[in-house]
C-alpha positions as MATLAB code, in Angstrom:
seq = 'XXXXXXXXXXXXXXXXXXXXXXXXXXXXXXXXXXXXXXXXXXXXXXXXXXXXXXXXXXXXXXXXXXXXXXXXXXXXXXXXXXXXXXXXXXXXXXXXXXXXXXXXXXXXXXXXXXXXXXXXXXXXXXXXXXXXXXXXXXXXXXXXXXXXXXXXXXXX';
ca = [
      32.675    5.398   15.101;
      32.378    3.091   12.228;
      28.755    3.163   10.879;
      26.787    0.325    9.599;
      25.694    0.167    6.192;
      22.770   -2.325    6.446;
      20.994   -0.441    9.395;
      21.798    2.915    7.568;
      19.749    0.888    4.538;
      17.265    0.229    7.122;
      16.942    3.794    7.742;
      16.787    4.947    4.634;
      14.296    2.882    3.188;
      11.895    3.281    6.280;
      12.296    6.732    6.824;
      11.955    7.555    2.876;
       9.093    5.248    1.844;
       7.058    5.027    5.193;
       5.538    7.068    8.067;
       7.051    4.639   10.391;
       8.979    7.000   13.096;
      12.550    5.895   12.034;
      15.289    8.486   11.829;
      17.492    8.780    8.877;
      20.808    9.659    9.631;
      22.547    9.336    6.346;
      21.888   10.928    2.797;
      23.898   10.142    0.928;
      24.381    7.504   -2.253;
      25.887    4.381    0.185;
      22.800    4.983    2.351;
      20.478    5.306   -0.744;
      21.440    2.177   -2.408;
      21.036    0.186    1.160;
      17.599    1.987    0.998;
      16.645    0.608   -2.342;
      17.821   -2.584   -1.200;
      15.827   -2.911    1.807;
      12.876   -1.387    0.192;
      10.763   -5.077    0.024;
      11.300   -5.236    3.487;
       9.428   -1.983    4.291;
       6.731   -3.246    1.957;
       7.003   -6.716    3.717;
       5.977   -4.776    6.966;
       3.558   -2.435    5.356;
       1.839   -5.298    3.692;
       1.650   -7.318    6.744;
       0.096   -4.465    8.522;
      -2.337   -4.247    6.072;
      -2.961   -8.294    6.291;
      -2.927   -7.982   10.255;
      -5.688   -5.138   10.511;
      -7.763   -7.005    8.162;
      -7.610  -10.288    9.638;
      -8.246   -8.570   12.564;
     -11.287   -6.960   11.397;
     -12.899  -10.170   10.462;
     -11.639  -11.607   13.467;
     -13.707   -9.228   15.417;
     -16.931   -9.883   13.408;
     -16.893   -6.759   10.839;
     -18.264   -7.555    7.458;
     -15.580   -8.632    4.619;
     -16.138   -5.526    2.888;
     -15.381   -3.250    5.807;
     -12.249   -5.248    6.463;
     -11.062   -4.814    2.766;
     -11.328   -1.416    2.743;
      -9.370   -0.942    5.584;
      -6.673   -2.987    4.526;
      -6.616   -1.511    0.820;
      -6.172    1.537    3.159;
      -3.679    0.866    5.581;
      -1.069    0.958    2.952;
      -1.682    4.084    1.311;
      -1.826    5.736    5.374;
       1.916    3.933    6.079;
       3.502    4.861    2.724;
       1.745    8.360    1.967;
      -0.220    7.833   -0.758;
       3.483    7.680   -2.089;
       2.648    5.136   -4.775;
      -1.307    6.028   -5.601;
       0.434    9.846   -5.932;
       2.701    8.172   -8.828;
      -0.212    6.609  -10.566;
      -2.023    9.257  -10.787;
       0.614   11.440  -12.278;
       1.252    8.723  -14.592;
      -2.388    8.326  -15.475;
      -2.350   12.310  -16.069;
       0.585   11.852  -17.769;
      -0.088    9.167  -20.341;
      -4.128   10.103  -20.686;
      -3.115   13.772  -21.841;
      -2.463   12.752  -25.072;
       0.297   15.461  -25.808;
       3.920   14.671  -26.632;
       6.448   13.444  -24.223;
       7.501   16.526  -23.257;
       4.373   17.556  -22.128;
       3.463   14.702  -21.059;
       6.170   14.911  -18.538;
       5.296   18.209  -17.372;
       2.040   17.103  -16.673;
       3.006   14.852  -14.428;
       5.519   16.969  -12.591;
       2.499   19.245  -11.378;
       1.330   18.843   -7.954;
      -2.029   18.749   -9.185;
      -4.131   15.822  -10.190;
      -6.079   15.815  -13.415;
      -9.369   13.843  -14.338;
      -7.613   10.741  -15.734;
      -5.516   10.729  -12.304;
      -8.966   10.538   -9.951;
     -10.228    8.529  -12.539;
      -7.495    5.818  -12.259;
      -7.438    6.425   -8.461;
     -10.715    5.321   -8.336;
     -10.737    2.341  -10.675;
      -7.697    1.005   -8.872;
      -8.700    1.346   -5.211;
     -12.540   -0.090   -5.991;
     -10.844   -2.912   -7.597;
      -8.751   -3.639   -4.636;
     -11.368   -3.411   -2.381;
     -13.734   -5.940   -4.329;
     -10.681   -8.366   -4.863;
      -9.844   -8.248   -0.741;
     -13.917   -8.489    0.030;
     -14.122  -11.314   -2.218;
     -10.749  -13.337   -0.854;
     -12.254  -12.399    2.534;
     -15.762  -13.172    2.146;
     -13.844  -17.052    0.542;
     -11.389  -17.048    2.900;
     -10.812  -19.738    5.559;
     -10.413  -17.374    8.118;
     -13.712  -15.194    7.541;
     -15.517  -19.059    7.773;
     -13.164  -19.764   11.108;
     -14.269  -16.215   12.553;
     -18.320  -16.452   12.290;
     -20.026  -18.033   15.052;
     -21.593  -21.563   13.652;
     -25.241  -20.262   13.897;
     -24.360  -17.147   11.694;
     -22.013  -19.345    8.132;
     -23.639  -19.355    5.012;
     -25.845  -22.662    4.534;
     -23.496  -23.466    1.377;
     -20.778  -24.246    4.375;
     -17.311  -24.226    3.366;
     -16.519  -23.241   -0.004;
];
């Protein structure tokens, strides 16, 4: 049976860089490279689940800041913390101040160091503030607030 090598792609890149229950039948470097390829499109998805449960959020009358912290989470849930896990090795890494080497050790471990929760939390507050703030201007929180409860500035 001839196999496909988009959907193997497919596969791969869902299966690798998301909890999304898709199973991965090939592992090898064909499949891999189809993974990498189709990796925007799992971050496509995982980004408009993040949009959707916000937008949702605010279309159910929570706050903006509620909704932006459950979108800024929604992403790390789908892709297991697979890219905050990087950044914080990376901010171990690099903050250490030891040679390359080392450096590279460091953030091999399985641990995470000060500068790691450090940049963790930096990164995620900053998120959050940015998505509160395009929600609280967005056209959509505006659309989703009965008229008695907008702001008396209106529109912005």
């Amino acid at each position: 049976m001839p196999r496909n090598p988009s959907a193997d792609g497919l596969r791969f890149a869902f299966g690798t860089l998301t909890v999304l229950p898709v199973r991965v039948t090939r592992w090898d470097r064909p499949a891999a490279r189809g993974g990498m390829l189709c990796a925007p499109l799992a971050g496509l998805v995982v980004g408009a689940a993040a949009a959707a449960v916000g937008l949702a959020l605010l279309l159910l009358g929570a706050g903006p800041l509620l909704a932006a912290v459950a979108t800024a989470a929604v992403p790390a849930v789908l892709t297991r913390g697979l890219h905050l896990d990087g950044l914080a090795d990376t901010a171990d890494g690099l903050g250490s101040g030891k040679p390359a080497e080392d450096a590279l050790r460091i953030m091999k471990q399985s641990d995470i160091g000060p500068f790691g929760v450090l940049t963790l939390v930096f990164v995620l507050l900053a998120q959050t503030a940015a998505l509160a703030q395009a929600y609280e201007d967005s056209w959509t929180r505006g659309r989703a607030r009965p008229s008695s409860r907008r702001s008396p500035r209106g529109w912005r």
